[in-house]
GROMACS .gro file of C-alpha atoms in nm:
model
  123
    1UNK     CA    1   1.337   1.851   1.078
    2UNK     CA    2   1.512   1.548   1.306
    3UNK     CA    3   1.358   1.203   1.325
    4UNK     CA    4   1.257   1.287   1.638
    5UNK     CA    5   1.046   1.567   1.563
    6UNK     CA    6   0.882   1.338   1.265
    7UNK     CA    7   0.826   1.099   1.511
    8UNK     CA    8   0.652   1.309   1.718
    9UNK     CA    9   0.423   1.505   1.475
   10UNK     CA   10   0.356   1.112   1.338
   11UNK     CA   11   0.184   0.981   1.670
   12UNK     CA   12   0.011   1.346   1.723
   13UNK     CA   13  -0.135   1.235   1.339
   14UNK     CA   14  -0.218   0.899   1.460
   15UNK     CA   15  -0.415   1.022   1.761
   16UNK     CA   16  -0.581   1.284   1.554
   17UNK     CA   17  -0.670   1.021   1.293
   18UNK     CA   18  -0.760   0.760   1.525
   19UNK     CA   19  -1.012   0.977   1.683
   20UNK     CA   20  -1.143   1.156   1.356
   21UNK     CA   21  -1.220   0.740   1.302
   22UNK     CA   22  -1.370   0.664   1.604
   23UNK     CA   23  -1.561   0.993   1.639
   24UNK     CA   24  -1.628   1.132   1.289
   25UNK     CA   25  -1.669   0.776   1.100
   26UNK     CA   26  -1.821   0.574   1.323
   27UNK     CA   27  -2.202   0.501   1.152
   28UNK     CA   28  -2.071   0.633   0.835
   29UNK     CA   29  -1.840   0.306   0.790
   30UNK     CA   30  -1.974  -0.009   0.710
   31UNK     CA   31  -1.764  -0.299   1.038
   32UNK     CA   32  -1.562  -0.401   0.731
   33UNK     CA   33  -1.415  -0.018   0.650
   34UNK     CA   34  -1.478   0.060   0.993
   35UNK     CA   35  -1.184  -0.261   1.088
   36UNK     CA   36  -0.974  -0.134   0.825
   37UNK     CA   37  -0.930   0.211   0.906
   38UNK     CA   38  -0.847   0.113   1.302
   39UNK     CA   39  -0.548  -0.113   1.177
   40UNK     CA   40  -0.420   0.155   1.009
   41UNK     CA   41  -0.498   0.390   1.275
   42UNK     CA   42  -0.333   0.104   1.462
   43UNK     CA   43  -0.025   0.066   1.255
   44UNK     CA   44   0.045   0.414   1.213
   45UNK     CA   45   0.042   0.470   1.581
   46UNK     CA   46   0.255   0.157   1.669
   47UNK     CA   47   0.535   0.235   1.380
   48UNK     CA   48   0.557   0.631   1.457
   49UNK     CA   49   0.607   0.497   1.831
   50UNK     CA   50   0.892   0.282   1.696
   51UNK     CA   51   1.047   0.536   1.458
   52UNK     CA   52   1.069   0.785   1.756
   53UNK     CA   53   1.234   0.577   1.997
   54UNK     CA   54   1.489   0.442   1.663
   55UNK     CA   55   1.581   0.833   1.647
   56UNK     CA   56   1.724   0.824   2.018
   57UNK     CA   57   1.952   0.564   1.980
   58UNK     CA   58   2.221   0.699   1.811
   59UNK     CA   59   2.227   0.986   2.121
   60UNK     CA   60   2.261   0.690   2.352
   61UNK     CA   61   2.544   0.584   2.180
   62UNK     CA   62   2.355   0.227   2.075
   63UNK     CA   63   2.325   0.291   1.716
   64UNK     CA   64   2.482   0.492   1.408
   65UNK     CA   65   2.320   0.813   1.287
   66UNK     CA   66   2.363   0.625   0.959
   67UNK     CA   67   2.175   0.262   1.059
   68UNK     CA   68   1.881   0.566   1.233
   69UNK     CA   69   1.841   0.737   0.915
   70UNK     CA   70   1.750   0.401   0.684
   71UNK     CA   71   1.549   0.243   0.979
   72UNK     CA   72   1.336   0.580   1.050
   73UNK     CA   73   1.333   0.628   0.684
   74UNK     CA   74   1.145   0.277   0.655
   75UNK     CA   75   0.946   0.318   0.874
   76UNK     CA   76   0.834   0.645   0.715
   77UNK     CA   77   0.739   0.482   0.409
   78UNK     CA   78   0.592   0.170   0.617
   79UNK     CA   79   0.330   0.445   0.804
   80UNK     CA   80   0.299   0.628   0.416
   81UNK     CA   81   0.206   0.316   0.215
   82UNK     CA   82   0.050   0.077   0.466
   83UNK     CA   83  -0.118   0.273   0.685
   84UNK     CA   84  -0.201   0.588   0.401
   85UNK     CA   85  -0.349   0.303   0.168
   86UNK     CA   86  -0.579   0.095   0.405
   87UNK     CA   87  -0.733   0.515   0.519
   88UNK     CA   88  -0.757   0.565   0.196
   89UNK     CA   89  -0.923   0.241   0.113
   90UNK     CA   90  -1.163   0.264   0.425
   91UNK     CA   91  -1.292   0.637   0.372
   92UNK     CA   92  -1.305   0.605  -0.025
   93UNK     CA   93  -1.458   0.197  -0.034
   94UNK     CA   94  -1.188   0.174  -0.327
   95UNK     CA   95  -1.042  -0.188  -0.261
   96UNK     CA   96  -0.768  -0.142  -0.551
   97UNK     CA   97  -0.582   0.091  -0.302
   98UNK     CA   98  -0.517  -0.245  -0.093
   99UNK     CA   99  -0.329  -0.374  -0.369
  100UNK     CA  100  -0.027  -0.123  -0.257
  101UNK     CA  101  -0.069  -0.166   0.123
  102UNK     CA  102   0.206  -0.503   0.151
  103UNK     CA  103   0.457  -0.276  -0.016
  104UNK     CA  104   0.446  -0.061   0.310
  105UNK     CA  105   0.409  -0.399   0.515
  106UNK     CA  106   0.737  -0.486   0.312
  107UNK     CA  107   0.874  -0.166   0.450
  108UNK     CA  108   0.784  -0.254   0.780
  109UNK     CA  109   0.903  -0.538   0.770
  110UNK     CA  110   1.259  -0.422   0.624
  111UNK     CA  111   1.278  -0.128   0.878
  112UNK     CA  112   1.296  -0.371   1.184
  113UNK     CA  113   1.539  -0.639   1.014
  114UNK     CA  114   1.757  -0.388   0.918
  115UNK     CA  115   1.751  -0.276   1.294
  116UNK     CA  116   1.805  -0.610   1.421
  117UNK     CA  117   2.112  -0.618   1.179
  118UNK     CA  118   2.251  -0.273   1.265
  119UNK     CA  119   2.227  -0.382   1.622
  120UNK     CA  120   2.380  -0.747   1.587
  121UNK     CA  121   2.695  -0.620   1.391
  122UNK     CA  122   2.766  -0.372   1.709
  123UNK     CA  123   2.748  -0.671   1.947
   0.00000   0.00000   0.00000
């Protein structure tokens, strides 16, 4: 399976689990779990977006295979931990499961610095 394909099966997940939220939890969420499970819907969506259009730039020439596989991979983890933790937290009211969600922020966070770098040192 390619980056691209992840990508793609990750932001058919987010719009299945954004709409399971909106649809199937709606009135069975209190507004706080209810918040919590849209900004990981919200995340998931916005990262997946991200590590699909990271998996096309080594075919335009723009970026390594190499500098792809550690951003995408990131971001994988980033989508896993953050966004996996806060559904987690908002279907099962179990606010220990928030105590993992800034490690995937973390990888967030790491997954687009390491892009800027990888970009910068081609400049």
């Amino acid at each position: 399976m390619t980056w691209s394909s992840t990508g793609s099966i990750l932001l058919a997940l987010a719009v299945i689990f954004g709409a399971f939220g909106a649809h199937g939890l709606r009135g069975r969420l209190d507004a706080y779990s209810m918040s919590v499970y849209e900004k990981a819907a919200f995340y998931h969506f916005i990262h997946a977006l991200g590590l699909l259009i990271v998996s096309f730039l080594p075919k335009t020439g723009t970026f390594s295979e190499f500098g792809a596989n550690w951003v995408c991979g990131l971001l994988l983890a980033g989508i896993l931990i953050f966004s996996g933790s806060l559904y987690a937290l908002a279907i099962s009211g179990n606010r220990m499961l928030g105590a993992i969600t800034p490690l995937g922020g973390v990888s967030f966070i790491a997954a687009w610095l390491l892009l800027a770098w990888f970009l910068m040192r081609r400049a």
